[in-house]
Short mmCIF file of C-alpha atoms in Angstrom, two decimals:
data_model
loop_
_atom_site.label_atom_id
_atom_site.label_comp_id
_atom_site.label_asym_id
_atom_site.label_seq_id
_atom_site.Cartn_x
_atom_site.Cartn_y
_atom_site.Cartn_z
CA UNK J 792 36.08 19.32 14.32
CA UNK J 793 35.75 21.36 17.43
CA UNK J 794 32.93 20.12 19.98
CA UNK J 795 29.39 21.46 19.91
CA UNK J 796 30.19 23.01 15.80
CA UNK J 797 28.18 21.32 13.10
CA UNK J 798 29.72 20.18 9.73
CA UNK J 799 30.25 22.48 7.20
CA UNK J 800 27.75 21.95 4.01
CA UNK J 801 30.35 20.59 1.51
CA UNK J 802 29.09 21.52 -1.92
CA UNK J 803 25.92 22.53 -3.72
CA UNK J 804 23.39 19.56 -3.07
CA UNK J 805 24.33 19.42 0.16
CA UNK J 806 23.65 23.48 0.76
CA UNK J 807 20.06 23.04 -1.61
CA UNK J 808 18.87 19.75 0.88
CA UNK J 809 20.50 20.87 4.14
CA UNK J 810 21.97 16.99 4.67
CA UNK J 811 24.23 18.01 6.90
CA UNK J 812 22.56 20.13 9.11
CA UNK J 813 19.76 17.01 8.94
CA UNK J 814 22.41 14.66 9.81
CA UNK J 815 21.84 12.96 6.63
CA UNK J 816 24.01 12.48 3.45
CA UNK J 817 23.61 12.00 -0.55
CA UNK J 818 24.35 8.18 -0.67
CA UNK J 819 22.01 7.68 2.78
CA UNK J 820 19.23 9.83 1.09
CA UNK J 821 19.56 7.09 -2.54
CA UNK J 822 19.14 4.45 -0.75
CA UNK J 823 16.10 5.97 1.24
CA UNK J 824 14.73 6.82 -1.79
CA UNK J 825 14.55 3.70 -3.23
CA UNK J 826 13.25 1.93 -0.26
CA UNK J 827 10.25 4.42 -0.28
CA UNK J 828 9.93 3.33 -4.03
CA UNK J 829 9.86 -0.32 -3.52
CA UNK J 830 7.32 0.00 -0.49
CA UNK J 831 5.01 2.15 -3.06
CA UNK J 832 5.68 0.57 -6.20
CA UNK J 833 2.86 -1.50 -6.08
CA UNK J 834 0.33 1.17 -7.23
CA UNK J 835 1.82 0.80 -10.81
CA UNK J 836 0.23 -2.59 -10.93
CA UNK J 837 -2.79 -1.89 -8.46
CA UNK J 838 -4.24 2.14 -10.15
CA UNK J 839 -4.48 0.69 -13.31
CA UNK J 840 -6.55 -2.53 -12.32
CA UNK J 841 -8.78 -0.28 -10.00
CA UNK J 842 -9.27 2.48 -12.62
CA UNK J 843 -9.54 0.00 -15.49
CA UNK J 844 -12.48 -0.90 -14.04
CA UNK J 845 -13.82 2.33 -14.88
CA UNK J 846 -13.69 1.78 -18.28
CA UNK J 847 -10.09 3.54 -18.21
CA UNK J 848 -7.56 1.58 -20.77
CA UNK J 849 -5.10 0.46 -18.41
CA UNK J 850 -1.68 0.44 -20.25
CA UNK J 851 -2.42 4.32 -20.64
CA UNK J 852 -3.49 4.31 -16.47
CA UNK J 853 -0.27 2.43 -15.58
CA UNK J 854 1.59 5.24 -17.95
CA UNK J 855 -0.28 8.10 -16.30
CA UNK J 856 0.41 6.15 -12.74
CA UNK J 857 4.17 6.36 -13.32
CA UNK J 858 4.34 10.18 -14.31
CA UNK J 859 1.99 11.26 -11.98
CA UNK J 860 4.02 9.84 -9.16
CA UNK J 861 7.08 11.23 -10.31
CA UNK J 862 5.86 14.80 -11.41
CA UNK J 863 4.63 14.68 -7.63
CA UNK J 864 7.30 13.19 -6.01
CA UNK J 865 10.53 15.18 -7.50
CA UNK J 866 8.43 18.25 -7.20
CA UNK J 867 7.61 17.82 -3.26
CA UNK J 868 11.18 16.95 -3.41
CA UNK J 869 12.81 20.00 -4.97
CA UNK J 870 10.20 22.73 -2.90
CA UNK J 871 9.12 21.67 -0.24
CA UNK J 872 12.36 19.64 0.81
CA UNK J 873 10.89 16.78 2.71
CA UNK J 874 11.38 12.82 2.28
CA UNK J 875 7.63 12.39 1.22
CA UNK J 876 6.39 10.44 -2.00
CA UNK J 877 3.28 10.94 -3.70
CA UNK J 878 1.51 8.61 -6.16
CA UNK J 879 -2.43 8.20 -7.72
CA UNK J 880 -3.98 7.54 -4.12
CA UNK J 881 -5.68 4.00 -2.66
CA UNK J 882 -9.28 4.61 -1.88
CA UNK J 883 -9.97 7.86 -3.58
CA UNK J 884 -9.11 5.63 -6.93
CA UNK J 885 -11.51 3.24 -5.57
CA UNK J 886 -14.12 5.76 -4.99
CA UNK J 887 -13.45 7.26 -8.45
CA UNK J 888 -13.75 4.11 -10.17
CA UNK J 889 -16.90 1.97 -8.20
CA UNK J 890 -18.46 4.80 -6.66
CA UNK J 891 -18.18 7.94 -9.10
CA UNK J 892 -18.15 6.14 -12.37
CA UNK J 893 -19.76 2.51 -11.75
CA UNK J 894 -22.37 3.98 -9.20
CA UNK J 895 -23.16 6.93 -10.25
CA UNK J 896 -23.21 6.74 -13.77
CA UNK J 897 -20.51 9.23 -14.39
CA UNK J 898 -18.38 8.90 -17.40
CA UNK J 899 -14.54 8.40 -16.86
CA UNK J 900 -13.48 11.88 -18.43
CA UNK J 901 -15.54 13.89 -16.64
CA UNK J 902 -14.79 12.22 -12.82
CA UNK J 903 -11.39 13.35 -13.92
CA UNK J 904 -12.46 16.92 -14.46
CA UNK J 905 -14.07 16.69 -10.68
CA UNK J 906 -10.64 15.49 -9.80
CA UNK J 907 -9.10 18.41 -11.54
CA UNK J 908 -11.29 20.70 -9.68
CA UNK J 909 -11.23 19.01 -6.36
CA UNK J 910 -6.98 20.16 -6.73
CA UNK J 911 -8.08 23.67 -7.74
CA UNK J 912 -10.22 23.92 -5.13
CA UNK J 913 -7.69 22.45 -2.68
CA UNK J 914 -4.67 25.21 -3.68
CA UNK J 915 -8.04 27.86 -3.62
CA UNK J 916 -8.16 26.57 0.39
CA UNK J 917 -4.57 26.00 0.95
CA UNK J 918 -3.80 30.32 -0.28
CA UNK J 919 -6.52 31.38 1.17
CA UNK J 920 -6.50 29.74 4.90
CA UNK J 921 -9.75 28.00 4.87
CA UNK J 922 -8.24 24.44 5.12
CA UNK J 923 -7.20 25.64 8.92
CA UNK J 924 -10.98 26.39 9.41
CA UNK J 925 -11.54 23.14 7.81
CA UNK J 926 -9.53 20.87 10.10
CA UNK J 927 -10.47 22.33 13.39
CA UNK J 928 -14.20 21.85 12.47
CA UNK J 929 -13.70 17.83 11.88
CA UNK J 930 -13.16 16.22 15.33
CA UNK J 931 -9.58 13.94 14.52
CA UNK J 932 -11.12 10.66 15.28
CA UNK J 933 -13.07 11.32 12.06
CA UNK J 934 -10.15 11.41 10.30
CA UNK J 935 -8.71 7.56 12.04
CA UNK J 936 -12.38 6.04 11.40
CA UNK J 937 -12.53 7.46 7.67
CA UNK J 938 -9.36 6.39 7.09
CA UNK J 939 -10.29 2.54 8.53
CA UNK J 940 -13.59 2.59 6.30
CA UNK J 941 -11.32 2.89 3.50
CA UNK J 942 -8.92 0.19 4.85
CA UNK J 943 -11.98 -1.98 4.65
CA UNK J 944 -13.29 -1.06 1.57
CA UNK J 945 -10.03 -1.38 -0.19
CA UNK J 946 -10.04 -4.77 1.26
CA UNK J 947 -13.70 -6.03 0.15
CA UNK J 948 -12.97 -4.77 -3.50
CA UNK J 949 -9.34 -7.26 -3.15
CA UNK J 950 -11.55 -10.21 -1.69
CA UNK J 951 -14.59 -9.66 -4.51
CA UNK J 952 -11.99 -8.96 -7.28
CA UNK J 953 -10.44 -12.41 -6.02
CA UNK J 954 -13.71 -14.28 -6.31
CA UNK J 955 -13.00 -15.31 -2.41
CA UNK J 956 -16.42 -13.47 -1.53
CA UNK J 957 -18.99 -13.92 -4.05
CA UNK J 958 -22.49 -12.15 -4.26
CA UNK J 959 -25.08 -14.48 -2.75
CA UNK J 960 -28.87 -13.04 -3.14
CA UNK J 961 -29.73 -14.44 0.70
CA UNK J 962 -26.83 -13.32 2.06
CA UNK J 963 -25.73 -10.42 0.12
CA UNK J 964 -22.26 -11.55 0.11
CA UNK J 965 -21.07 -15.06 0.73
CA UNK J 966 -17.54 -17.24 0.35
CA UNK J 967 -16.77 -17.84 -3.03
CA UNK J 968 -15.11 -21.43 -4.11
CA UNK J 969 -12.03 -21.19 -2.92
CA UNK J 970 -10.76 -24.57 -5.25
CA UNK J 971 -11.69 -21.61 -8.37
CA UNK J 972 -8.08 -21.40 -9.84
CA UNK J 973 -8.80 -17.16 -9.47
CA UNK J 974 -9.61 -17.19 -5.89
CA UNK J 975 -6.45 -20.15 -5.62
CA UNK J 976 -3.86 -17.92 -6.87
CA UNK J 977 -4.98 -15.06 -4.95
CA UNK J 978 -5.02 -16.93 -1.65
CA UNK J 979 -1.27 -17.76 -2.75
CA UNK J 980 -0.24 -14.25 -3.36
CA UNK J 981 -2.01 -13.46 0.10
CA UNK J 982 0.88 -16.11 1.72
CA UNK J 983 3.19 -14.62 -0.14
CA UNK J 984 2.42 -10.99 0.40
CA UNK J 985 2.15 -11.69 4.29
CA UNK J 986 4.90 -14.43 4.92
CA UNK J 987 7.76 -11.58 3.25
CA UNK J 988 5.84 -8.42 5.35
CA UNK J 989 6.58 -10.54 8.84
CA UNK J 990 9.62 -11.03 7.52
CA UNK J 991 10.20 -6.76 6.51
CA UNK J 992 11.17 -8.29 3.02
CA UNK J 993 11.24 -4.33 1.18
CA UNK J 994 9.06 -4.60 -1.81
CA UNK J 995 7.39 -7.29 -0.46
CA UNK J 996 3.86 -6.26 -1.87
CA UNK J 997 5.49 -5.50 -5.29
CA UNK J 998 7.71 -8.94 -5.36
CA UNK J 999 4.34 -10.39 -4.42
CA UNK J 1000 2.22 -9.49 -7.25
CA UNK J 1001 5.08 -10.53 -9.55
CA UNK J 1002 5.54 -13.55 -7.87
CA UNK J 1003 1.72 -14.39 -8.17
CA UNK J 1004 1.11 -13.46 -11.52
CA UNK J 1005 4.04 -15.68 -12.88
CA UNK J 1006 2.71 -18.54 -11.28
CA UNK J 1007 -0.42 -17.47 -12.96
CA UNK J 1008 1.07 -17.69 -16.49
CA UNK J 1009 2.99 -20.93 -15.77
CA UNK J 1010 -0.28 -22.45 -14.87
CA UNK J 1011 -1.31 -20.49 -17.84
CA UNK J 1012 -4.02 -18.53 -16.24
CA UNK J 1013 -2.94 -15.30 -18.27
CA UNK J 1014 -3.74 -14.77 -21.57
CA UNK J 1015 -0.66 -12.39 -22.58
CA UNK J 1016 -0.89 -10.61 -25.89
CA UNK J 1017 2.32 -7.91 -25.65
CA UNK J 1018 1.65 -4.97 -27.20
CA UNK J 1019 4.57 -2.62 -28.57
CA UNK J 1020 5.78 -0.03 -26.39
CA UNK J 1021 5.62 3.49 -26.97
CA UNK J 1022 5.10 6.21 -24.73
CA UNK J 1023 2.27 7.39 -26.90
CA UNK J 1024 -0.11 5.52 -24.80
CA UNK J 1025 -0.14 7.91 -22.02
CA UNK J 1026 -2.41 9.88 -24.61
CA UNK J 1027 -4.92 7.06 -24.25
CA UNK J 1028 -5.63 9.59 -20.61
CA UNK J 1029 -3.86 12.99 -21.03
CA UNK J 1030 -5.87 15.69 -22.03
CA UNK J 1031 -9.47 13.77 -21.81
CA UNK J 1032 -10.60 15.03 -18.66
CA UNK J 1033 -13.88 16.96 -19.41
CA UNK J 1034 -14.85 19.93 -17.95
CA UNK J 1035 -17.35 20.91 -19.58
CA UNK J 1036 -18.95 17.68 -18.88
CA UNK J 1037 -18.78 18.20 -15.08
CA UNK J 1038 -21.04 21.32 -14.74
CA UNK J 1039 -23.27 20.03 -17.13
CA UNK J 1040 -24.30 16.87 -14.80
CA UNK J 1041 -28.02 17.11 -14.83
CA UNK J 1042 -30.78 15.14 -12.92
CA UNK J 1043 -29.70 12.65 -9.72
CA UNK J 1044 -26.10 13.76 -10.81
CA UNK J 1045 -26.62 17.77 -10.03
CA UNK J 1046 -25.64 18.11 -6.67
CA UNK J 1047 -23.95 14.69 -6.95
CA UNK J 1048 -21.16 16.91 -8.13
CA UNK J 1049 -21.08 18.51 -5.02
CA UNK J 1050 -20.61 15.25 -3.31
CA UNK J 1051 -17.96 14.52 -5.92
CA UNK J 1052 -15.70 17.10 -5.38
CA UNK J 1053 -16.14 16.81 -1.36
CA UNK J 1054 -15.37 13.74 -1.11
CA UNK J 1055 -12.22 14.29 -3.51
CA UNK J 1056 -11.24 16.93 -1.22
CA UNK J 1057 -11.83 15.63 2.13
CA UNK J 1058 -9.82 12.42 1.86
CA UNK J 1059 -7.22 14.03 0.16
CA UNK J 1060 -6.91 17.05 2.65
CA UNK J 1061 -7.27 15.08 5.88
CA UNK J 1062 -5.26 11.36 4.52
CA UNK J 1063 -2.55 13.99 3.34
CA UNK J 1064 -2.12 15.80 6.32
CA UNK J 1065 -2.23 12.35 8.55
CA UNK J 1066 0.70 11.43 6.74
CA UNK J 1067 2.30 14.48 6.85
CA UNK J 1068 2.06 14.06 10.50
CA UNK J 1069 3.55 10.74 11.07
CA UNK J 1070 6.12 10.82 8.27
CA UNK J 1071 7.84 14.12 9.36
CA UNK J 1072 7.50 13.01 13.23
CA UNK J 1073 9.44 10.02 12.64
CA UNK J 1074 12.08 12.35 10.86
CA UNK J 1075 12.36 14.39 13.52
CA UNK J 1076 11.00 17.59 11.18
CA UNK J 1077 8.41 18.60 13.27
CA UNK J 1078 9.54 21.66 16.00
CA UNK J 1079 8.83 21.77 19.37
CA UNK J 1080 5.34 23.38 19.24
CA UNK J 1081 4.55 20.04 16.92
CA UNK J 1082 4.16 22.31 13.75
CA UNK J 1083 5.66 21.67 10.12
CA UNK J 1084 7.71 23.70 8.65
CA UNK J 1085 6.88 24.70 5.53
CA UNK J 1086 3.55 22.92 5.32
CA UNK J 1087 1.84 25.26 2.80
CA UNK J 1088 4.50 24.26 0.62
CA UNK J 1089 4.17 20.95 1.01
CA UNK J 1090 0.03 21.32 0.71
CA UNK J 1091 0.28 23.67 -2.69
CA UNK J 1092 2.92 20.81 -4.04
CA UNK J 1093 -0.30 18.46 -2.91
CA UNK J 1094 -2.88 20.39 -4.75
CA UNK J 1095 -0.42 20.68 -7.59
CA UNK J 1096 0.42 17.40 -8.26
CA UNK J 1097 -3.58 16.47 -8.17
CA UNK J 1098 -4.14 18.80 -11.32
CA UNK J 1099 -1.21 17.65 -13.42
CA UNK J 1100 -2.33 13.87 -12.39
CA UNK J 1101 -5.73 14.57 -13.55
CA UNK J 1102 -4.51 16.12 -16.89
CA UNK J 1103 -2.29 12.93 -17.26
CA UNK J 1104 -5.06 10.62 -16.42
CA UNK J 1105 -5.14 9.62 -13.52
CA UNK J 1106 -7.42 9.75 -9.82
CA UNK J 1107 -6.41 12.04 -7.03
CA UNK J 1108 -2.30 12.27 -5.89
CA UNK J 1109 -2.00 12.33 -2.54
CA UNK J 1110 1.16 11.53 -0.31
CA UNK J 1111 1.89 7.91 0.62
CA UNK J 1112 2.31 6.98 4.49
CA UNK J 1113 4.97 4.35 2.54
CA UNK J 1114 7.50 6.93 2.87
CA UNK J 1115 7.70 6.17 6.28
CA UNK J 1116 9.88 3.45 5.42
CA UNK J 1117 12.66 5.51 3.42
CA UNK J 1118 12.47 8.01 7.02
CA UNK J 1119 13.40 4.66 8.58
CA UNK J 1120 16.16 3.56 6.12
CA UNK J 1121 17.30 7.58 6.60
CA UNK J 1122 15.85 9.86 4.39
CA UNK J 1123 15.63 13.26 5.53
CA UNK J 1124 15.33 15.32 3.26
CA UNK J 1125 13.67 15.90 -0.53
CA UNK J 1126 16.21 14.40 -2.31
CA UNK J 1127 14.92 10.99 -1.02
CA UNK J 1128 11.36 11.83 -2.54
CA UNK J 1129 13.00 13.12 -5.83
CA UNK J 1130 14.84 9.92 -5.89
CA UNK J 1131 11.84 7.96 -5.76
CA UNK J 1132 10.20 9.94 -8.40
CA UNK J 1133 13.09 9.51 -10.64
CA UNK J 1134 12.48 5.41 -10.45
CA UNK J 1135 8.87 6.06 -11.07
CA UNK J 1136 9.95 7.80 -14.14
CA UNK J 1137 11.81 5.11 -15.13
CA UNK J 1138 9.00 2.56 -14.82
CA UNK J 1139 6.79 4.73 -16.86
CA UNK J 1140 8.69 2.67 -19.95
CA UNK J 1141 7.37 -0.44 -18.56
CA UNK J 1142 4.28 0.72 -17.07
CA UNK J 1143 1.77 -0.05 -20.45
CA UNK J 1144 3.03 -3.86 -19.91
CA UNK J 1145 0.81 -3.87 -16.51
CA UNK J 1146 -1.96 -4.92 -18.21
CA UNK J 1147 -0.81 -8.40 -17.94
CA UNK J 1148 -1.24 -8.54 -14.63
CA UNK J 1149 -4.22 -10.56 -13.51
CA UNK J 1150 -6.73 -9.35 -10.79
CA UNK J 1151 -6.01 -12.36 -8.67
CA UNK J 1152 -2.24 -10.99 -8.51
CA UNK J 1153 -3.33 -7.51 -7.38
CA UNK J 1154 -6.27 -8.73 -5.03
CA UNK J 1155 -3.69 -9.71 -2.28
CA UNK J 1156 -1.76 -6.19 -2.27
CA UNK J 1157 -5.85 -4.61 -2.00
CA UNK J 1158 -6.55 -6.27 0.91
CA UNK J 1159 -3.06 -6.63 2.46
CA UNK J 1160 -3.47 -2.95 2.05
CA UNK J 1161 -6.56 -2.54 3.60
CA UNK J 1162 -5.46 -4.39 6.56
CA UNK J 1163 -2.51 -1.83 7.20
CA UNK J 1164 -5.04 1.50 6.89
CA UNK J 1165 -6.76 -0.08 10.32
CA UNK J 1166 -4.11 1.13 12.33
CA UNK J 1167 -5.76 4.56 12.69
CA UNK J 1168 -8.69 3.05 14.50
CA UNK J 1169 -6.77 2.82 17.66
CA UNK J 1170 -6.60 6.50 18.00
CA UNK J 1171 -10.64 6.50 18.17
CA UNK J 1172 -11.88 6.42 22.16
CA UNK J 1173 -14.58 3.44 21.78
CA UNK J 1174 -15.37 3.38 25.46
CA UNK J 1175 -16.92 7.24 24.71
CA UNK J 1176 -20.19 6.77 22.44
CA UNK J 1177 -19.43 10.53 21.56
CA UNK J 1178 -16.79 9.53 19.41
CA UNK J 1179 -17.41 5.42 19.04
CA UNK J 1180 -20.60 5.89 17.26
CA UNK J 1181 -20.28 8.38 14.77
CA UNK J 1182 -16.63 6.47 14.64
CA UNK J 1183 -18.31 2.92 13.61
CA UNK J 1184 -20.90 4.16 11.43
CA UNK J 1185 -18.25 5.66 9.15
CA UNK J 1186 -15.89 2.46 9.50
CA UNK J 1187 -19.10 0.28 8.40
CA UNK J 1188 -21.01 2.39 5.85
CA UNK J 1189 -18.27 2.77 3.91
CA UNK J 1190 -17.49 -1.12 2.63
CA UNK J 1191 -21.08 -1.49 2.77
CA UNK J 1192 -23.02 0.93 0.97
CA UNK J 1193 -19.66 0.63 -1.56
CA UNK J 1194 -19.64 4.65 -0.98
CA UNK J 1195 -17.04 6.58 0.86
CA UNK J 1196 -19.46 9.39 0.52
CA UNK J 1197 -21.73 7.67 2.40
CA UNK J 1198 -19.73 7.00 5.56
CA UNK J 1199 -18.77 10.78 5.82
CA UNK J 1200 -22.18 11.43 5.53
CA UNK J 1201 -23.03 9.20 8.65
CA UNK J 1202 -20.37 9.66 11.03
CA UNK J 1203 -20.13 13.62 10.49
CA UNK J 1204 -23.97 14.04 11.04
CA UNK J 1205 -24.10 11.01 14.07
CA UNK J 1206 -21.62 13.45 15.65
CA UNK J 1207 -22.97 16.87 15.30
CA UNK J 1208 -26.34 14.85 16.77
CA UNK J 1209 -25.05 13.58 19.70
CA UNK J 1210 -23.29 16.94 20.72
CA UNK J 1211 -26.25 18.42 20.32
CA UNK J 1212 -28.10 15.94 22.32
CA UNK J 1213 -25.32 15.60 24.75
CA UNK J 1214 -25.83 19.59 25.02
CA UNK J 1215 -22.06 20.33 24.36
CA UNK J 1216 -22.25 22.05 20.52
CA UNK J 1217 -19.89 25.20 21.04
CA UNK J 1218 -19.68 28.61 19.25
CA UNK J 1219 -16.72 26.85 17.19
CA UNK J 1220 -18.89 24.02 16.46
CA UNK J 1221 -20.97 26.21 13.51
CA UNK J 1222 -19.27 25.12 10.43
CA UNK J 1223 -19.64 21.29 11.25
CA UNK J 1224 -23.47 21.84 11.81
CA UNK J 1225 -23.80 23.52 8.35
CA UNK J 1226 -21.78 20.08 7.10
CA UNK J 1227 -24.53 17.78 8.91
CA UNK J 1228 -27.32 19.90 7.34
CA UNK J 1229 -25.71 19.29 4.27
CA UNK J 1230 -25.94 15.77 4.58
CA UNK J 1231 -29.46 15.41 6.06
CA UNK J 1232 -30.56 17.54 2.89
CA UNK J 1233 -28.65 14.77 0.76
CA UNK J 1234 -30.26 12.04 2.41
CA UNK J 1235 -34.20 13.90 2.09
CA UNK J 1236 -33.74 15.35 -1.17
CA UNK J 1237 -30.97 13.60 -3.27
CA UNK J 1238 -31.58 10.02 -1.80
CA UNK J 1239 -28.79 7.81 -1.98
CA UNK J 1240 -25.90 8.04 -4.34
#
C-alpha cells in the first residue's frame, strides 16, 4: 500500500464500526470486549446484594442486572459507536437502596418509578440543551469530590456489610470482631481481591468473589438451596415500577421526590460524562478542541438505557469507567461495548443463581471499589479553601449522614457561600445560587432526609 493512504474498509462490519480508519480490527475489538466484561462483571454479584437490601428479590435483580447491562451496552454499541459499557450503576444503587428506600421510607417500586423519571428527565435535558447549562453551572471539582464521597460510601456499606465495623452506641461506629467467621472471610476476599489487582490479574474482582464465596461453602458458611432456573424470574422486577406511587408521596416524602429525582440525575449526568471523558481520551476519540463526537448520542443511549433498566428492575444505568480497560486491551470502537453486552446476555441464564453469594464475598469488591472512585480527589485544589471546603464537606457528608443527597447539598451551598463572601459570584453564577437556595430551603423546611 502506497505511503500516507489508509486501508481500505474490507467488508460490512468493518464500514458500520470504522476499524480501520480507527486502526483497530474485529478480533482486537472481541477480545477488548471481553476484557471490559470481566473488569465489570462483578456488578452481577454486587446490584443484587445492594438492591436486595431494599427488599428487592435478588435472583430477579441479578436477572434484571444482566439485561440491563446488555440492552445498554449493545445499544451504545450499535449508535453511538464507542467502546463504552454500561451496567446498573455503584453508588446510585446504594443510594436507591439505603438512602431512598431504607431511609426514607420509600417502597422499592416506586424508587424505581423516580428512576424511570430521573431517565425521562435526563433525554428531556439531553434534546433540549439544558444539560450544557447544567454542567457549566457546577464548578468540576464538585464533580471529583462527589464522586470520592461515593468511593467512601460504597466502601463503609462493604466494611458494615462485612461486620469489620460494627455500630457501637459511644462511638457510633467501632471495629467489629474480626475472629467472626463473616468479617474472616471477607478480610480473605479483601487479600485476594488486592493481591490479583497489583498483579493486573483481569477479572480479578469477579475471580475474587468466587474465590471467597467457595471457601465460604467449604467451610460451610452458605446455606445453598438452588432454585430452578427459568428466565421467568426477571418478572419478579419488570413491569413493577410504580408511577403512580411516585407523585402521590405525601408528608416528609413530598418534596423528597424532588431530592429523589436530583440526585438520580446529577450523579448520573456528571459520573457519566466523567467517564465519557477519560474513556474516549485514552482512545484517542476526542478531537483537537477536546470535544466528543457524537456525545448526544452517546447521552440519549444514557438516558435510554436508564428507562428500559428501570422497567426491567433495576437502579440507574450509567457507563462504567471499567471500560477503560478494554480501550487499553484495544477497543475502539462499539463493537467492543456490543461484545460485552452480548456476555452480559449470556450471564443473564446464570444470573438468578447469585443469590448464593454471601455478603462477606461481595463486601471486598464494595470497598475495593470504593478505594478506586478516590482517584478523582486529586483533581480538587486543597491548598484553595474556595474549592477544598465545599470539596471535603461533600467527600465527608456523604458516608456519614449515609445520604448522597446530603453531601450535594453541603458542598454546592459551602461553595455558592464562599463566592459570595469571597465577592467573586458572576452573572453566570445565577443558576448555582438558585441550587444553594434550594438546599438551604431543604435544610429549614424539609429537615433532614
Amino acid at each position: 500500500m502506497p505511503e500516507g493512504r489508509q486501508a481500505e474498509p474490507s467488508g460490512a462490519l468493518d464500514r458500520y464500526f470504522c476499524l480501520t480508519a480507527r486502526g483497530t480490527t474485529a478480533r482486537t475489538e472481541v477480545l477488548a470486549g471481553v476484557t471490559t466484561f470481566l473488569t465489570m462483571a462483578y456488578i452481577v454479584l454486587v446490584n443484587p446484594a445492594i438492591l436486595g437490601s431494599a427488599g428487592m428479590p435478588v435472583a430477579s435483580v441479578a436477572a434484571a442486572t444482566c439485561f440491563a447491562a446488555a440492552f445498554a451496552s449493545i445499544l451504545m454499541g450499535s449508535v453511538a459507536n464507542v467502546p463504552l459499557a454500561l451496567a446498573p450503576g455503584m453508588g446510585l444503587n446504594a443510594y436507591f437502596s439505603f438512602t431512598v428506600v431504607q431511609q426514607m421510607g420509600v417502597p422499592w417500586p416506586v424508587a424505581l418509578g423516580c428512576v424511570f423519571i430521573s431517565g425521562i428527565a435526563f433525554l428531556v435535558l439531553t434534546l433540549t440543551g439544558v444539560r450544557q447549562l447544567i454542567v457549566a453551572s457546577i464548578p468540576p471539582y464538585l464533580f471529583a469530590a462527589v464522586a470520592g464521597g461515593i468511593g467512601l460510601f460504597i466502601g463503609f456499606i462493604g466494611f458494615k456489610d462485612a461486620g469489620i465495623i460494627v455500630a457501637n452506641p459511644a462511638t457510633f461506629v467501632a471495629l467489629g470482631d474480626l475472629k467472626a467467621p463473616g468479617a474472616a472471610l471477607a478480610i480473605f476476599g479483601l487479600v485476594v481481591i488486592g493481591a490479583m489487582s497489583v498483579w493486573n490479574v483481569r477479572g480479578a474482582m469477579l475471580i475474587g468473589i468466587v474465590a471467597t464465596t467457595l471457601v465460604g461453602w467449604i467451610a460451610g458458611m452458605v446455606s445453598i438451596s438452588p432454585e430452578p432456573y427459568s428466565l421467568a424470574a426477571l418478572t419478579g422486577t419488570a413491569f413493577q415500577l410504580d408511577l403512580a406511587g411516585v407523585f402521590g408521596l405525601s408528608g416528609r416524602h413530598g418534596l423528597g421526590l424532588l431530592e429523589i429525582l436530583f440526585v438520580f440525575l446529577f450523579v448520573d449526568l456528571f459520573d457519566n460524562i466523567g467517564t465519557l471523558v477519560a474513556v474516549t481520551k485514552r482512545a484517542g476519540l476526542m478531537d483537537a478542541a477536546g470535544r466528543i463526537p457524537g456525545l448526544n448520542r452517546i447521552l440519549i443511549t444514557d438516558a435510554t438505557a436508564t428507562i428500559v433498566g428501570s422497567i426491567a428492575g433495576t437502579s440507574t444505568v450509567t457507563s462504567y469507567v471499567e471500560s477503560a480497560a478494554g480501550v487499553q486491551a484495544g477497543g475502539r470502537t462499539g463493537l467492543t461495548a456490543i461484545v460485552t453486552g452480548v456476555l452480559f446476555l449470556a450471564t443473564m441464564f446464570v444470573a438468578p443463581y447469585a443469590q448464593v453469594i454471601p455478603l462477606a464475598a461481595t463486601a471486598p469488591a464494595l470497598i475495593i471499589v470504593g478505594g478506586l472512585m478516590l482517584l478523582p480527589l486529586t483533581e480538587v485544589e486543597w491548598d484553595d479553601p474556595l474549592s477544598a471546603i465545599p470539596a471535603f464537606l461533600t467527600v465527608a457528608m456523604i458516608p456519614l449522614t449515609f445520604s448522597i443527597a446530603n453531601g450535594l447539598a453541603f458542598g454546592i451551598t459551602a461553595h455558592a457561600v464562599l463566592k459570595i463572601v469571597r465577592g467573586t459570584v458572576r452573572r453566570t453564577d445565577w443558576f448555582l445560587l438558585i441550587l444553594a437556595l434550594l438546599f438551604v430551603a431543604r435544610f429549614v423546611w424539609m429537615g433532614t432526609a
